[in-house]
Amino acid sequence: MAKLSLINREKKRETLVAKFAAKRAALVAIVDDQSKSEEERYEARLKLQQLPRNANPTRLRNRCQLTGRPRGTFRQFGLGRSKLRDAAMNGEIPGLVKASW
């Protein structure tokens, strides 16, 4: 089980990313638009830098929904590898069967 503080920090980052997503997308669009003047693009870059660091989606980390484990998580299920295996063996995930050949 991951520390509760780390799990809460990740949830806080998710809310920040959602809060600033529209603003960040608008600023990035201005920065990437070649038809805008250099001054406008420069101002957009400065405003982008003023946003909180944790509002950047690249700072998010996928974690297991049950344990909070940061590594070995499967996006499709939202579970860590060990909890995914346990759930699959118990038949709790429909359509997922143990491979045998």
N, CA, C and O atoms as a Tinker XYZ file with bonds, in Angstrom:
   404  protein
     1  N      0.841000   -1.179000    0.000000    73     2
     2  CA     0.000000    0.000000    0.000000    64     1     3
     3  C      0.890000    1.247000    0.000000    63     2     4     5
     4  O      1.798000    1.379000    0.820000    81     3
     5  N      0.612000    2.146000   -0.926000    73     3     6
     6  CA     1.378000    3.385000   -1.000000    64     5     7
     7  C      0.982000    4.310000    0.139000    63     6     8     9
     8  O     -0.103000    4.192000    0.709000    81     7
     9  N      1.876000    5.230000    0.459000    73     7    10
    10  CA     1.574000    6.191000    1.510000    64     9    11
    11  C      0.358000    7.025000    1.105000    63    10    12    13
    12  O      0.204000    7.394000   -0.059000    81    11
    13  N     -0.470000    7.305000    2.047000    73    11    14
    14  CA    -1.689000    8.059000    1.781000    64    13    15
    15  C     -1.372000    9.459000    1.275000    63    14    16    17
    16  O     -2.125000   10.019000    0.478000    81    15
    17  N     -0.260000   10.027000    1.734000    73    15    18
    18  CA     0.111000   11.370000    1.292000    64    17    19
    19  C      0.426000   11.393000   -0.200000    63    18    20    21
    20  O      0.115000   12.363000   -0.890000    81    19
    21  N      1.045000   10.322000   -0.695000    73    19    22
    22  CA     1.368000   10.256000   -2.122000    64    21    23
    23  C      0.108000   10.092000   -2.959000    63    22    24    25
    24  O     -0.009000   10.677000   -4.036000    81    23
    25  N     -0.823000    9.305000   -2.469000    73    23    26
    26  CA    -2.084000    9.113000   -3.181000    64    25    27
    27  C     -2.867000   10.425000   -3.221000    63    26    28    29
    28  O     -3.434000   10.784000   -4.253000    81    27
    29  N     -2.895000   11.141000   -2.091000    73    27    30
    30  CA    -3.607000   12.416000   -2.040000    64    29    31
    31  C     -2.926000   13.468000   -2.915000    63    30    32    33
    32  O     -3.603000   14.296000   -3.524000    81    31
    33  N     -1.602000   13.444000   -2.982000    73    31    34
    34  CA    -0.874000   14.380000   -3.833000    64    33    35
    35  C     -1.237000   14.154000   -5.297000    63    34    36    37
    36  O     -1.403000   15.106000   -6.060000    81    35
    37  N     -1.356000   12.892000   -5.679000    73    35    38
    38  CA    -1.717000   12.560000   -7.056000    64    37    39
    39  C     -3.134000   13.023000   -7.372000    63    38    40    41
    40  O     -3.392000   13.514000   -8.471000    81    39
    41  N     -4.053000   12.873000   -6.426000    73    39    42
    42  CA    -5.424000   13.343000   -6.634000    64    41    43
    43  C     -5.467000   14.862000   -6.768000    63    42    44    45
    44  O     -6.236000   15.402000   -7.563000    81    43
    45  N     -4.642000   15.538000   -5.989000    73    43    46
    46  CA    -4.558000   16.996000   -6.069000    64    45    47
    47  C     -4.049000   17.423000   -7.444000    63    46    48    49
    48  O     -4.540000   18.394000   -8.020000    81    47
    49  N     -3.071000   16.698000   -7.962000    73    47    50
    50  CA    -2.554000   16.996000   -9.306000    64    49    51
    51  C     -3.627000   16.790000  -10.362000    63    50    52    53
    52  O     -3.739000   17.578000  -11.301000    81    51
    53  N     -4.424000   15.725000  -10.210000    73    51    54
    54  CA    -5.486000   15.468000  -11.180000    64    53    55
    55  C     -6.490000   16.606000  -11.212000    63    54    56    57
    56  O     -6.951000   16.994000  -12.286000    81    55
    57  N     -6.837000   17.147000  -10.050000    73    55    58
    58  CA    -7.789000   18.264000  -10.024000    64    57    59
    59  C     -7.179000   19.519000  -10.634000    63    58    60    61
    60  O     -7.870000   20.273000  -11.320000    81    59
    61  N     -5.887000   19.751000  -10.390000    73    59    62
    62  CA    -5.226000   20.915000  -10.983000    64    61    63
    63  C     -5.151000   20.797000  -12.500000    63    62    64    65
    64  O     -5.368000   21.775000  -13.214000    81    63
    65  N     -4.844000   19.604000  -12.989000    73    63    66
    66  CA    -4.774000   19.403000  -14.439000    64    65    67
    67  C     -6.136000   19.674000  -15.070000    63    66    68    69
    68  O     -6.227000   20.317000  -16.116000    81    67
    69  N     -7.192000   19.178000  -14.428000    73    67    70
    70  CA    -8.542000   19.400000  -14.957000    64    69    71
    71  C     -8.923000   20.876000  -14.899000    63    70    72    73
    72  O     -9.589000   21.382000  -15.802000    81    71
    73  N     -8.510000   21.557000  -13.851000    73    71    74
    74  CA    -8.867000   22.963000  -13.673000    64    73    75
    75  C     -8.231000   23.856000  -14.737000    63    74    76    77
    76  O     -8.877000   24.769000  -15.252000    81    75
    77  N     -6.966000   23.592000  -15.066000    73    75    78
    78  CA    -6.233000   24.449000  -15.987000    64    77    79
    79  C     -6.154000   23.889000  -17.401000    63    78    80    81
    80  O     -5.432000   24.440000  -18.232000    81    79
    81  N     -6.868000   22.820000  -17.697000    73    79    82
    82  CA    -6.742000   22.176000  -19.012000    64    81    83
    83  C     -7.145000   23.115000  -20.148000    63    82    84    85
    84  O     -6.433000   23.214000  -21.148000    81    83
    85  N     -8.268000   23.800000  -20.005000    73    83    86
    86  CA    -8.740000   24.679000  -21.079000    64    85    87
    87  C     -7.785000   25.860000  -21.288000    63    86    88    89
    88  O     -7.468000   26.222000  -22.421000    81    87
    89  N     -7.338000   26.449000  -20.188000    73    87    90
    90  CA    -6.426000   27.588000  -20.276000    64    89    91
    91  C     -5.101000   27.174000  -20.901000    63    90    92    93
    92  O     -4.552000   27.881000  -21.746000    81    91
    93  N     -4.592000   26.016000  -20.474000    73    91    94
    94  CA    -3.333000   25.514000  -21.019000    64    93    95
    95  C     -3.461000   25.218000  -22.520000    63    94    96    97
    96  O     -2.564000   25.538000  -23.300000    81    95
    97  N     -4.582000   24.608000  -22.914000    73    95    98
    98  CA    -4.781000   24.289000  -24.330000    64    97    99
    99  C     -4.846000   25.554000  -25.179000    63    98   100   101
   100  O     -4.305000   25.590000  -26.284000    81    99
   101  N     -5.506000   26.592000  -24.666000    73    99   102
   102  CA    -5.599000   27.852000  -25.410000    64   101   103
   103  C     -4.228000   28.496000  -25.567000    63   102   104   105
   104  O     -3.894000   28.986000  -26.646000    81   103
   105  N     -3.439000   28.498000  -24.510000    73   103   106
   106  CA    -2.099000   29.097000  -24.583000    64   105   107
   107  C     -1.184000   28.309000  -25.504000    63   106   108   109
   108  O     -0.409000   28.896000  -26.259000    81   107
   109  N     -1.265000   26.999000  -25.451000    73   107   110
   110  CA    -0.435000   26.165000  -26.330000    64   109   111
   111  C     -0.821000   26.386000  -27.788000    63   110   112   113
   112  O      0.038000   26.385000  -28.670000    81   111
   113  N     -2.133000   26.579000  -28.042000    73   111   114
   114  CA    -2.582000   26.837000  -29.409000    64   113   115
   115  C     -2.003000   28.155000  -29.923000    63   114   116   117
   116  O     -1.616000   28.252000  -31.088000    81   115
   117  N     -1.944000   29.158000  -29.065000    73   115   118
   118  CA    -1.364000   30.446000  -29.468000    64   117   119
   119  C      0.128000   30.298000  -29.734000    63   118   120   121
   120  O      0.645000   30.845000  -30.708000    81   119
   121  N      0.814000   29.566000  -28.879000    73   119   122
   122  CA     2.258000   29.375000  -29.046000    64   121   123
   123  C      2.554000   28.634000  -30.345000    63   122   124   125
   124  O      3.531000   28.948000  -31.025000    81   123
   125  N      1.733000   27.665000  -30.694000    73   123   126
   126  CA     1.985000   26.863000  -31.897000    64   125   127
   127  C      1.520000   27.536000  -33.179000    63   126   128   129
   128  O      1.907000   27.111000  -34.268000    81   127
   129  N      0.701000   28.572000  -33.076000    73   127   130
   130  CA     0.144000   29.230000  -34.260000    64   129   131
   131  C      1.198000   30.136000  -34.892000    63   130   132   133
   132  O      1.583000   31.149000  -34.308000    81   131
   133  N      1.659000   29.768000  -36.082000    73   131   134
   134  CA     2.701000   30.523000  -36.768000    64   133   135
   135  C      2.191000   31.848000  -37.333000    63   134   136   137
   136  O      2.988000   32.741000  -37.620000    81   135
   137  N      0.883000   31.985000  -37.494000    73   135   138
   138  CA     0.334000   33.218000  -38.054000    64   137   139
   139  C      0.299000   34.346000  -37.028000    63   138   140   141
   140  O      0.156000   35.508000  -37.406000    81   139
   141  N      0.426000   34.035000  -35.749000    73   139   142
   142  CA     0.452000   35.063000  -34.703000    64   141   143
   143  C      1.803000   35.775000  -34.714000    63   142   144   145
   144  O      2.799000   35.234000  -35.194000    81   143
   145  N      1.820000   36.980000  -34.185000    73   143   146
   146  CA     3.074000   37.727000  -34.126000    64   145   147
   147  C      3.978000   37.138000  -33.036000    63   146   148   149
   148  O      3.527000   36.417000  -32.147000    81   147
   149  N      5.253000   37.468000  -33.140000    73   147   150
   150  CA     6.221000   36.953000  -32.164000    64   149   151
   151  C      5.903000   37.451000  -30.748000    63   150   152   153
   152  O      6.102000   36.730000  -29.771000    81   151
   153  N      5.409000   38.690000  -30.648000    73   151   154
   154  CA     5.092000   39.251000  -29.335000    64   153   155
   155  C      3.943000   38.487000  -28.678000    63   154   156   157
   156  O      3.988000   38.187000  -27.485000    81   155
   157  N      2.915000   38.176000  -29.468000    73   155   158
   158  CA     1.776000   37.432000  -28.932000    64   157   159
   159  C      2.202000   36.033000  -28.474000    63   158   160   161
   160  O      1.794000   35.563000  -27.412000    81   159
   161  N      3.017000   35.391000  -29.281000    73   159   162
   162  CA     3.479000   34.054000  -28.937000    64   161   163
   163  C      4.380000   34.082000  -27.700000    63   162   164   165
   164  O      4.340000   33.178000  -26.866000    81   163
   165  N      5.191000   35.133000  -27.598000    73   163   166
   166  CA     6.066000   35.277000  -26.438000    64   165   167
   167  C      5.245000   35.502000  -25.163000    63   166   168   169
   168  O      5.536000   34.924000  -24.116000    81   167
   169  N      4.224000   36.343000  -25.267000    73   167   170
   170  CA     3.346000   36.583000  -24.111000    64   169   171
   171  C      2.639000   35.291000  -23.694000    63   170   172   173
   172  O      2.488000   35.021000  -22.503000    81   171
   173  N      2.210000   34.503000  -24.665000    73   171   174
   174  CA     1.547000   33.237000  -24.355000    64   173   175
   175  C      2.512000   32.287000  -23.653000    63   174   176   177
   176  O      2.112000   31.572000  -22.734000    81   175
   177  N      3.765000   32.270000  -24.069000    73   175   178
   178  CA     4.770000   31.435000  -23.414000    64   177   179
   179  C      4.980000   31.863000  -21.963000    63   178   180   181
   180  O      5.102000   31.024000  -21.070000    81   179
   181  N      5.019000   33.163000  -21.741000    73   179   182
   182  CA     5.189000   33.665000  -20.372000    64   181   183
   183  C      4.000000   33.293000  -19.496000    63   182   184   185
   184  O      4.174000   32.897000  -18.344000    81   183
   185  N      2.786000   33.419000  -20.043000    73   183   186
   186  CA     1.595000   33.049000  -19.281000    64   185   187
   187  C      1.573000   31.547000  -19.004000    63   186   188   189
   188  O      1.134000   31.109000  -17.941000    81   187
   189  N      2.050000   30.766000  -19.967000    73   187   190
   190  CA     2.119000   29.320000  -19.784000    64   189   191
   191  C      3.081000   28.958000  -18.653000    63   190   192   193
   192  O      2.836000   28.021000  -17.892000    81   191
   193  N      4.164000   29.702000  -18.553000    73   191   194
   194  CA     5.126000   29.457000  -17.481000    64   193   195
   195  C      4.585000   29.858000  -16.119000    63   194   196   197
   196  O      5.037000   29.342000  -15.096000    81   195
   197  N      3.615000   30.779000  -16.093000    73   195   198
   198  CA     3.047000   31.238000  -14.829000    64   197   199
   199  C      2.066000   30.233000  -14.229000    63   198   200   201
   200  O      1.738000   30.313000  -13.046000    81   199
   201  N      1.598000   29.285000  -15.047000    73   199   202
   202  CA     0.678000   28.276000  -14.529000    64   201   203
   203  C      1.404000   27.381000  -13.520000    63   202   204   205
   204  O      2.624000   27.237000  -13.594000    81   203
   205  N      0.673000   26.781000  -12.584000    73   203   206
   206  CA     1.331000   25.883000  -11.617000    64   205   207
   207  C      1.978000   24.690000  -12.311000    63   206   208   209
   208  O      1.475000   24.192000  -13.318000    81   207
   209  N      3.080000   24.249000  -11.767000    73   207   210
   210  CA     3.781000   23.099000  -12.355000    64   209   211
   211  C      2.909000   21.851000  -12.367000    63   210   212   213
   212  O      2.913000   21.088000  -13.333000    81   211
   213  N      2.170000   21.653000  -11.297000    73   211   214
   214  CA     1.356000   20.447000  -11.199000    64   213   215
   215  C      0.131000   20.488000  -12.097000    63   214   216   217
   216  O     -0.626000   19.518000  -12.140000    81   215
   217  N     -0.087000   21.585000  -12.816000    73   215   218
   218  CA    -1.187000   21.659000  -13.766000    64   217   219
   219  C     -0.796000   21.037000  -15.104000    63   218   220   221
   220  O     -1.626000   20.920000  -16.006000    81   219
   221  N      0.450000   20.644000  -15.228000    73   219   222
   222  CA     0.922000   20.026000  -16.459000    64   221   223
   223  C      0.563000   18.538000  -16.449000    63   222   224   225
   224  O      0.898000   17.833000  -15.497000    81   223
   225  N     -0.114000   18.051000  -17.491000    73   223   226
   226  CA    -0.544000   16.645000  -17.489000    64   225   227
   227  C      0.609000   15.643000  -17.481000    63   226   228   229
   228  O      0.404000   14.486000  -17.114000    81   227
   229  N      1.803000   16.052000  -17.870000    73   227   230
   230  CA     2.918000   15.112000  -17.864000    64   229   231
   231  C      3.372000   14.766000  -16.457000    63   230   232   233
   232  O      4.122000   13.807000  -16.275000    81   231
   233  N      2.940000   15.518000  -15.464000    73   231   234
   234  CA     3.328000   15.235000  -14.085000    64   233   235
   235  C      2.417000   14.213000  -13.422000    63   234   236   237
   236  O      2.660000   13.815000  -12.283000    81   235
   237  N      1.378000   13.786000  -14.118000    73   235   238
   238  CA     0.484000   12.775000  -13.571000    64   237   239
   239  C      1.146000   11.406000  -13.625000    63   238   240   241
   240  O      1.960000   11.121000  -14.504000    81   239
   241  N      0.780000   10.578000  -12.678000    73   239   242
   242  CA     1.314000    9.217000  -12.625000    64   241   243
   243  C      0.147000    8.248000  -12.471000    63   242   244   245
   244  O     -0.710000    8.440000  -11.608000    81   243
   245  N      0.111000    7.224000  -13.292000    73   243   246
   246  CA    -0.935000    6.212000  -13.149000    64   245   247
   247  C     -0.663000    5.389000  -11.897000    63   246   248   249
   248  O      0.456000    4.925000  -11.676000    81   247
   249  N     -1.697000    5.213000  -11.080000    73   247   250
   250  CA    -1.564000    4.443000   -9.855000    64   249   251
   251  C     -2.671000    3.405000   -9.784000    63   250   252   253
   252  O     -3.745000    3.582000  -10.360000    81   251
   253  N     -2.394000    2.311000   -9.066000    73   251   254
   254  CA    -3.384000    1.274000   -8.837000    64   253   255
   255  C     -4.530000    1.862000   -8.017000    63   254   256   257
   256  O     -4.293000    2.584000   -7.048000    81   255
   257  N     -5.763000    1.560000   -8.398000    73   255   258
   258  CA    -6.930000    2.090000   -7.699000    64   257   259
   259  C     -7.078000    1.497000   -6.294000    63   258   260   261
   260  O     -7.640000    2.135000   -5.405000    81   259
   261  N     -6.580000    0.294000   -6.101000    73   259   262
   262  CA    -6.736000   -0.370000   -4.804000    64   261   263
   263  C     -5.587000   -0.082000   -3.844000    63   262   264   265
   264  O     -5.813000    0.209000   -2.670000    81   263
   265  N     -4.363000   -0.163000   -4.340000    73   263   266
   266  CA    -3.210000   -0.046000   -3.453000    64   265   267
   267  C     -2.456000    1.265000   -3.606000    63   266   268   269
   268  O     -1.725000    1.658000   -2.697000    81   267
   269  N     -2.613000    1.947000   -4.727000    73   267   270
   270  CA    -1.866000    3.175000   -4.965000    64   269   271
   271  C     -0.475000    2.943000   -5.503000    63   270   272   273
   272  O      0.323000    3.876000   -5.586000    81   271
   273  N     -0.171000    1.703000   -5.871000    73   271   274
   274  CA     1.160000    1.374000   -6.383000    64   273   275
   275  C      1.399000    2.107000   -7.709000    63   274   276   277
   276  O      0.559000    2.043000   -8.606000    81   275
   277  N      2.550000    2.813000   -7.841000    73   275   278
   278  CA     2.767000    3.624000   -9.033000    64   277   279
   279  C      3.317000    2.854000  -10.231000    63   278   280   281
   280  O      3.189000    3.313000  -11.366000    81   279
   281  N      3.917000    1.713000  -10.003000    73   279   282
   282  CA     4.537000    0.986000  -11.118000    64   281   283
   283  C      3.773000   -0.291000  -11.414000    63   282   284   285
   284  O      3.144000   -0.883000  -10.537000    81   283
   285  N      3.845000   -0.696000  -12.662000    73   283   286
   286  CA     3.215000   -1.950000  -13.056000    64   285   287
   287  C      1.706000   -1.865000  -13.083000    63   286   288   289
   288  O      1.027000   -2.841000  -12.763000    81   287
   289  N      1.161000   -0.707000  -13.462000    73   287   290
   290  CA    -0.293000   -0.573000  -13.520000    64   289   291
   291  C     -0.758000   -0.725000  -14.962000    63   290   292   293
   292  O     -0.089000   -0.286000  -15.898000    81   291
   293  N     -1.901000   -1.347000  -15.119000    73   291   294
   294  CA    -2.499000   -1.535000  -16.430000    64   293   295
   295  C     -3.562000   -0.474000  -16.626000    63   294   296   297
   296  O     -4.507000   -0.388000  -15.841000    81   295
   297  N     -3.418000    0.347000  -17.678000    73   295   298
   298  CA    -4.352000    1.442000  -17.923000    64   297   299
   299  C     -5.767000    0.949000  -18.153000    63   298   300   301
   300  O     -6.730000    1.560000  -17.688000    81   299
   301  N     -5.891000   -0.151000  -18.868000    73   299   302
   302  CA    -7.215000   -0.663000  -19.231000    64   301   303
   303  C     -8.041000   -1.026000  -17.998000    63   302   304   305
   304  O     -9.265000   -0.893000  -18.009000    81   303
   305  N     -7.381000   -1.481000  -16.944000    73   303   306
   306  CA    -8.091000   -1.930000  -15.752000    64   305   307
   307  C     -7.920000   -0.989000  -14.567000    63   306   308   309
   308  O     -8.729000   -1.019000  -13.640000    81   307
   309  N     -6.877000   -0.150000  -14.578000    73   307   310
   310  CA    -6.623000    0.753000  -13.472000    64   309   311
   311  C     -6.105000    0.050000  -12.240000    63   310   312   313
   312  O     -6.219000    0.566000  -11.128000    81   311
   313  N     -5.529000   -1.139000  -12.434000    73   311   314
   314  CA    -5.034000   -1.930000  -11.308000    64   313   315
   315  C     -3.554000   -2.231000  -11.500000    63   314   316   317
   316  O     -3.044000   -2.262000  -12.620000    81   315
   317  N     -2.880000   -2.451000  -10.379000    73   315   318
   318  CA    -1.505000   -2.903000  -10.420000    64   317   319
   319  C     -1.454000   -4.361000  -10.843000    63   318   320   321
   320  O     -2.464000   -5.064000  -10.808000    81   319
   321  N     -0.281000   -4.805000  -11.238000    73   319   322
   322  CA    -0.150000   -6.159000  -11.780000    64   321   323
   323  C     -0.546000   -7.239000  -10.782000    63   322   324   325
   324  O     -1.170000   -8.231000  -11.159000    81   323
   325  N     -0.193000   -7.058000   -9.521000    73   323   326
   326  CA    -0.519000   -8.086000   -8.532000    64   325   327
   327  C     -2.017000   -8.118000   -8.243000    63   326   328   329
   328  O     -2.597000   -9.198000   -8.134000    81   327
   329  N     -2.651000   -6.954000   -8.117000    73   327   330
   330  CA    -4.089000   -6.911000   -7.855000    64   329   331
   331  C     -4.887000   -7.349000   -9.087000    63   330   332   333
   332  O     -5.969000   -7.922000   -8.961000    81   331
   333  N     -4.350000   -7.078000  -10.265000    73   331   334
   334  CA    -4.997000   -7.534000  -11.493000    64   333   335
   335  C     -4.989000   -9.059000  -11.544000    63   334   336   337
   336  O     -5.980000   -9.684000  -11.920000    81   335
   337  N     -3.869000   -9.642000  -11.164000    73   335   338
   338  CA    -3.757000  -11.104000  -11.156000    64   337   339
   339  C     -4.730000  -11.710000  -10.157000    63   338   340   341
   340  O     -5.400000  -12.699000  -10.457000    81   339
   341  N     -4.809000  -11.120000   -8.969000    73   339   342
   342  CA    -5.732000  -11.621000   -7.949000    64   341   343
   343  C     -7.179000  -11.533000   -8.427000    63   342   344   345
   344  O     -7.954000  -12.477000   -8.268000    81   343
   345  N     -7.531000  -10.403000   -9.007000    73   343   346
   346  CA    -8.910000  -10.211000   -9.481000    64   345   347
   347  C     -9.222000  -11.168000  -10.620000    63   346   348   349
   348  O    -10.336000  -11.684000  -10.712000    81   347
   349  N     -8.239000  -11.412000  -11.495000    73   347   350
   350  CA    -8.457000  -12.324000  -12.621000    64   349   351
   351  C     -8.630000  -13.760000  -12.126000    63   350   352   353
   352  O     -9.472000  -14.498000  -12.639000    81   351
   353  N     -7.845000  -14.149000  -11.145000    73   351   354
   354  CA    -7.947000  -15.510000  -10.611000    64   353   355
   355  C     -9.277000  -15.734000   -9.891000    63   354   356   357
   356  O     -9.802000  -16.848000   -9.876000    81   355
   357  N     -9.813000  -14.678000   -9.299000    73   355   358
   358  CA   -11.104000  -14.788000   -8.615000    64   357   359
   359  C    -12.283000  -14.643000   -9.568000    63   358   360   361
   360  O    -13.437000  -14.779000   -9.160000    81   359
   361  N    -11.993000  -14.367000  -10.840000    73   359   362
   362  CA   -13.061000  -14.220000  -11.831000    64   361   363
   363  C    -13.826000  -12.917000  -11.710000    63   362   364   365
   364  O    -14.985000  -12.851000  -12.119000    81   363
   365  N    -13.215000  -11.883000  -11.164000    73   363   366
   366  CA   -13.887000  -10.610000  -10.960000    64   365   367
   367  C    -13.816000   -9.699000  -12.175000    63   366   368   369
   368  O    -14.520000   -8.691000  -12.233000    81   367
   369  N    -12.973000  -10.041000  -13.152000    73   367   370
   370  CA   -12.855000   -9.242000  -14.363000    64   369   371
   371  C    -13.415000  -10.044000  -15.523000    63   370   372   373
   372  O    -12.822000  -11.044000  -15.926000    81   371
   373  N    -14.562000   -9.615000  -16.071000    73   371   374
   374  CA   -15.166000  -10.396000  -17.148000    64   373   375
   375  C    -14.309000  -10.392000  -18.406000    63   374   376   377
   376  O    -13.774000   -9.364000  -18.821000    81   375
   377  N    -14.198000  -11.584000  -18.999000    73   375   378
   378  CA   -13.464000  -11.739000  -20.244000    64   377   379
   379  C    -11.977000  -11.941000  -20.079000    63   378   380   381
   380  O    -11.293000  -12.237000  -21.059000    81   379
   381  N    -11.451000  -11.792000  -18.883000    73   379   382
   382  CA   -10.022000  -11.949000  -18.648000    64   381   383
   383  C     -9.785000  -13.350000  -18.080000    63   382   384   385
   384  O    -10.290000  -13.692000  -17.010000    81   383
   385  N     -9.010000  -14.151000  -18.812000    73   383   386
   386  CA    -8.713000  -15.512000  -18.377000    64   385   387
   387  C     -7.213000  -15.703000  -18.370000    63   386   388   389
   388  O     -6.481000  -15.023000  -19.089000    81   387
   389  N     -6.772000  -16.618000  -17.564000    73   387   390
   390  CA    -5.345000  -16.952000  -17.501000    64   389   391
   391  C     -4.938000  -17.651000  -18.781000    63   390   392   393
   392  O     -5.632000  -18.546000  -19.264000    81   391
   393  N     -3.814000  -17.238000  -19.320000    73   391   394
   394  CA    -3.339000  -17.836000  -20.555000    64   393   395
   395  C     -2.808000  -19.233000  -20.272000    63   394   396   397
   396  O     -2.116000  -19.461000  -19.280000    81   395
   397  N     -3.145000  -20.166000  -21.164000    73   395   398
   398  CA    -2.592000  -21.513000  -21.069000    64   397   399
   399  C     -2.501000  -22.088000  -22.477000    63   398   400   401
   400  O     -3.460000  -22.025000  -23.247000    81   399
   401  N     -1.363000  -22.640000  -22.799000    73   399   402
   402  CA    -1.162000  -23.240000  -24.113000    64   401   403
   403  C     -0.213000  -24.402000  -24.025000    63   402   404
   404  O      0.080000  -25.038000  -25.038000    81   403
